[in-house]
Amino acid sequence: MNISGAIALATKPPHEGLMSRPPVGTEVRLISKTMWRNIIGQSIFQLALLLVFDFTANQILRLEGSDTTIALNTFVFNIFVFRQALTVSFIAVYDAFADAFLLWNSF
């Protein structure tokens, strides 16, 4: 078993619809075009956000004093961390809504 399959089975138990599907061949892409679009779009957005705050945060936040570089670097790092955490939490919320929708439509 490959590592991604093991992680998928360890994090969430499979449902009956998934277990009744035929196996996927080895010639099928692991990352679809939609996934690539989302990955590239999120990367561009995050990179633009971090670059804007890294180069213009002094003017935007009106930082002054001797510790502005440390505060700016901390601020940019916190933006990066919160962006990652929000992305993960939005995925969890989406999964919860998708599970509730599937449960609601099964009756």
PDB file of C-alpha atoms in Angstrom:
ATOM      1  CA  MET A   1       0.000   0.000   0.000  1.00  0.00           C
ATOM      2  CA  ASN A   2       1.357   3.436  -0.807  1.00  0.00           C
ATOM      3  CA  ILE A   3       1.754   6.131   1.815  1.00  0.00           C
ATOM      4  CA  SER A   4      -1.089   8.372   0.589  1.00  0.00           C
ATOM      5  CA  GLY A   5      -3.548   5.492   0.722  1.00  0.00           C
ATOM      6  CA  ALA A   6      -2.396   4.604   4.220  1.00  0.00           C
ATOM      7  CA  ILE A   7      -2.809   8.193   5.393  1.00  0.00           C
ATOM      8  CA  ALA A   8      -6.244   8.426   3.812  1.00  0.00           C
ATOM      9  CA  LEU A   9      -7.409   5.250   5.529  1.00  0.00           C
ATOM     10  CA  ALA A  10      -5.885   6.283   8.850  1.00  0.00           C
ATOM     11  CA  THR A  11      -7.554   9.689   8.946  1.00  0.00           C
ATOM     12  CA  LYS A  12     -11.087   8.839   7.880  1.00  0.00           C
ATOM     13  CA  PRO A  13     -12.824   5.482   7.550  1.00  0.00           C
ATOM     14  CA  PRO A  14     -14.075   4.617   4.047  1.00  0.00           C
ATOM     15  CA  HIS A  15     -17.797   4.711   3.304  1.00  0.00           C
ATOM     16  CA  GLU A  16     -19.730   2.131   1.302  1.00  0.00           C
ATOM     17  CA  GLY A  17     -19.843   4.191  -1.898  1.00  0.00           C
ATOM     18  CA  LEU A  18     -16.066   4.374  -1.926  1.00  0.00           C
ATOM     19  CA  MET A  19     -15.664   0.679  -1.215  1.00  0.00           C
ATOM     20  CA  SER A  20     -17.986  -0.332  -4.081  1.00  0.00           C
ATOM     21  CA  ARG A  21     -16.049   1.640  -6.734  1.00  0.00           C
ATOM     22  CA  PRO A  22     -13.678  -0.261  -9.025  1.00  0.00           C
ATOM     23  CA  PRO A  23      -9.954   0.279  -8.456  1.00  0.00           C
ATOM     24  CA  VAL A  24      -8.213   3.122 -10.245  1.00  0.00           C
ATOM     25  CA  GLY A  25      -5.521   2.171 -12.750  1.00  0.00           C
ATOM     26  CA  THR A  26      -1.904   3.220 -12.577  1.00  0.00           C
ATOM     27  CA  GLU A  27      -2.185   5.467 -15.649  1.00  0.00           C
ATOM     28  CA  VAL A  28      -4.625   7.854 -13.930  1.00  0.00           C
ATOM     29  CA  ARG A  29      -3.127  11.097 -12.609  1.00  0.00           C
ATOM     30  CA  LEU A  30      -2.794  11.427  -8.862  1.00  0.00           C
ATOM     31  CA  ILE A  31      -3.360  15.197  -9.023  1.00  0.00           C
ATOM     32  CA  SER A  32      -6.140  16.262 -11.400  1.00  0.00           C
ATOM     33  CA  LYS A  33      -6.242  19.472 -13.441  1.00  0.00           C
ATOM     34  CA  THR A  34      -8.690  21.007 -10.961  1.00  0.00           C
ATOM     35  CA  MET A  35      -6.322  20.229  -8.100  1.00  0.00           C
ATOM     36  CA  TRP A  36      -3.407  21.821  -9.990  1.00  0.00           C
ATOM     37  CA  ARG A  37      -5.529  24.908 -10.656  1.00  0.00           C
ATOM     38  CA  ASN A  38      -6.403  25.215  -6.964  1.00  0.00           C
ATOM     39  CA  ILE A  39      -2.820  24.618  -5.810  1.00  0.00           C
ATOM     40  CA  ILE A  40      -1.384  27.190  -8.218  1.00  0.00           C
ATOM     41  CA  GLY A  41      -4.134  29.710  -7.455  1.00  0.00           C
ATOM     42  CA  GLN A  42      -3.673  29.420  -3.693  1.00  0.00           C
ATOM     43  CA  SER A  43       0.113  29.644  -4.088  1.00  0.00           C
ATOM     44  CA  ILE A  44      -0.115  32.809  -6.190  1.00  0.00           C
ATOM     45  CA  PHE A  45      -2.554  34.386  -3.734  1.00  0.00           C
ATOM     46  CA  GLN A  46      -0.388  33.576  -0.718  1.00  0.00           C
ATOM     47  CA  LEU A  47       2.803  34.694  -2.430  1.00  0.00           C
ATOM     48  CA  ALA A  48       1.208  37.999  -3.476  1.00  0.00           C
ATOM     49  CA  LEU A  49      -0.171  38.573   0.027  1.00  0.00           C
ATOM     50  CA  LEU A  50       3.180  37.892   1.663  1.00  0.00           C
ATOM     51  CA  LEU A  51       5.120  40.028  -0.824  1.00  0.00           C
ATOM     52  CA  VAL A  52       2.744  42.970  -0.433  1.00  0.00           C
ATOM     53  CA  PHE A  53       3.040  42.883   3.339  1.00  0.00           C
ATOM     54  CA  ASP A  54       6.768  42.232   3.269  1.00  0.00           C
ATOM     55  CA  PHE A  55       7.550  45.257   1.112  1.00  0.00           C
ATOM     56  CA  THR A  56       4.774  47.733   1.990  1.00  0.00           C
ATOM     57  CA  ALA A  57       3.828  46.907   5.585  1.00  0.00           C
ATOM     58  CA  ASN A  58       5.841  49.872   6.894  1.00  0.00           C
ATOM     59  CA  GLN A  59       3.614  52.231   4.930  1.00  0.00           C
ATOM     60  CA  ILE A  60       0.385  50.309   5.532  1.00  0.00           C
ATOM     61  CA  LEU A  61       0.849  49.797   9.277  1.00  0.00           C
ATOM     62  CA  ARG A  62       2.866  53.019   9.827  1.00  0.00           C
ATOM     63  CA  LEU A  63       5.555  51.238  11.798  1.00  0.00           C
ATOM     64  CA  GLU A  64       8.254  53.420  13.347  1.00  0.00           C
ATOM     65  CA  GLY A  65      11.057  52.780  15.789  1.00  0.00           C
ATOM     66  CA  SER A  66      14.051  50.557  16.231  1.00  0.00           C
ATOM     67  CA  ASP A  67      12.171  47.227  16.283  1.00  0.00           C
ATOM     68  CA  THR A  68      10.217  47.681  13.054  1.00  0.00           C
ATOM     69  CA  THR A  69      12.143  44.982  11.175  1.00  0.00           C
ATOM     70  CA  ILE A  70      11.500  42.396  13.889  1.00  0.00           C
ATOM     71  CA  ALA A  71       7.824  43.363  14.133  1.00  0.00           C
ATOM     72  CA  LEU A  72       7.450  43.272  10.347  1.00  0.00           C
ATOM     73  CA  ASN A  73       9.077  39.847  10.037  1.00  0.00           C
ATOM     74  CA  THR A  74       6.899  38.523  12.874  1.00  0.00           C
ATOM     75  CA  PHE A  75       3.798  39.949  11.212  1.00  0.00           C
ATOM     76  CA  VAL A  76       4.620  38.370   7.837  1.00  0.00           C
ATOM     77  CA  PHE A  77       5.366  35.018   9.490  1.00  0.00           C
ATOM     78  CA  ASN A  78       2.062  35.139  11.393  1.00  0.00           C
ATOM     79  CA  ILE A  79       0.198  35.887   8.162  1.00  0.00           C
ATOM     80  CA  PHE A  80       1.796  32.786   6.636  1.00  0.00           C
ATOM     81  CA  VAL A  81       0.918  30.575   9.614  1.00  0.00           C
ATOM     82  CA  PHE A  82      -2.660  31.832   9.918  1.00  0.00           C
ATOM     83  CA  ARG A  83      -3.176  31.416   6.179  1.00  0.00           C
ATOM     84  CA  GLN A  84      -2.093  27.772   6.432  1.00  0.00           C
ATOM     85  CA  ALA A  85      -4.265  27.162   9.501  1.00  0.00           C
ATOM     86  CA  LEU A  86      -7.322  28.771   7.896  1.00  0.00           C
ATOM     87  CA  THR A  87      -6.892  26.695   4.757  1.00  0.00           C
ATOM     88  CA  VAL A  88      -6.809  23.490   6.815  1.00  0.00           C
ATOM     89  CA  SER A  89      -9.800  24.545   8.919  1.00  0.00           C
ATOM     90  CA  PHE A  90     -11.832  25.486   5.822  1.00  0.00           C
ATOM     91  CA  ILE A  91     -11.114  22.034   4.405  1.00  0.00           C
ATOM     92  CA  ALA A  92     -12.332  20.451   7.654  1.00  0.00           C
ATOM     93  CA  VAL A  93     -15.507  22.574   7.611  1.00  0.00           C
ATOM     94  CA  TYR A  94     -16.106  21.671   3.965  1.00  0.00           C
ATOM     95  CA  ASP A  95     -15.709  17.971   4.783  1.00  0.00           C
ATOM     96  CA  ALA A  96     -18.187  18.317   7.646  1.00  0.00           C
ATOM     97  CA  PHE A  97     -20.740  20.009   5.381  1.00  0.00           C
ATOM     98  CA  ALA A  98     -20.170  17.425   2.648  1.00  0.00           C
ATOM     99  CA  ASP A  99     -20.685  14.592   5.146  1.00  0.00           C
ATOM    100  CA  ALA A 100     -23.859  16.230   6.459  1.00  0.00           C
ATOM    101  CA  PHE A 101     -25.125  16.718   2.907  1.00  0.00           C
ATOM    102  CA  LEU A 102     -24.444  13.068   2.044  1.00  0.00           C
ATOM    103  CA  LEU A 103     -26.113  11.942   5.281  1.00  0.00           C
ATOM    104  CA  TRP A 104     -29.143  14.171   4.622  1.00  0.00           C
ATOM    105  CA  ASN A 105     -29.558  12.877   1.062  1.00  0.00           C
ATOM    106  CA  SER A 106     -29.288   9.247   2.103  1.00  0.00           C
ATOM    107  CA  PHE A 107     -32.752   9.282   3.727  1.00  0.00           C
TER     108      PHE A 107
END
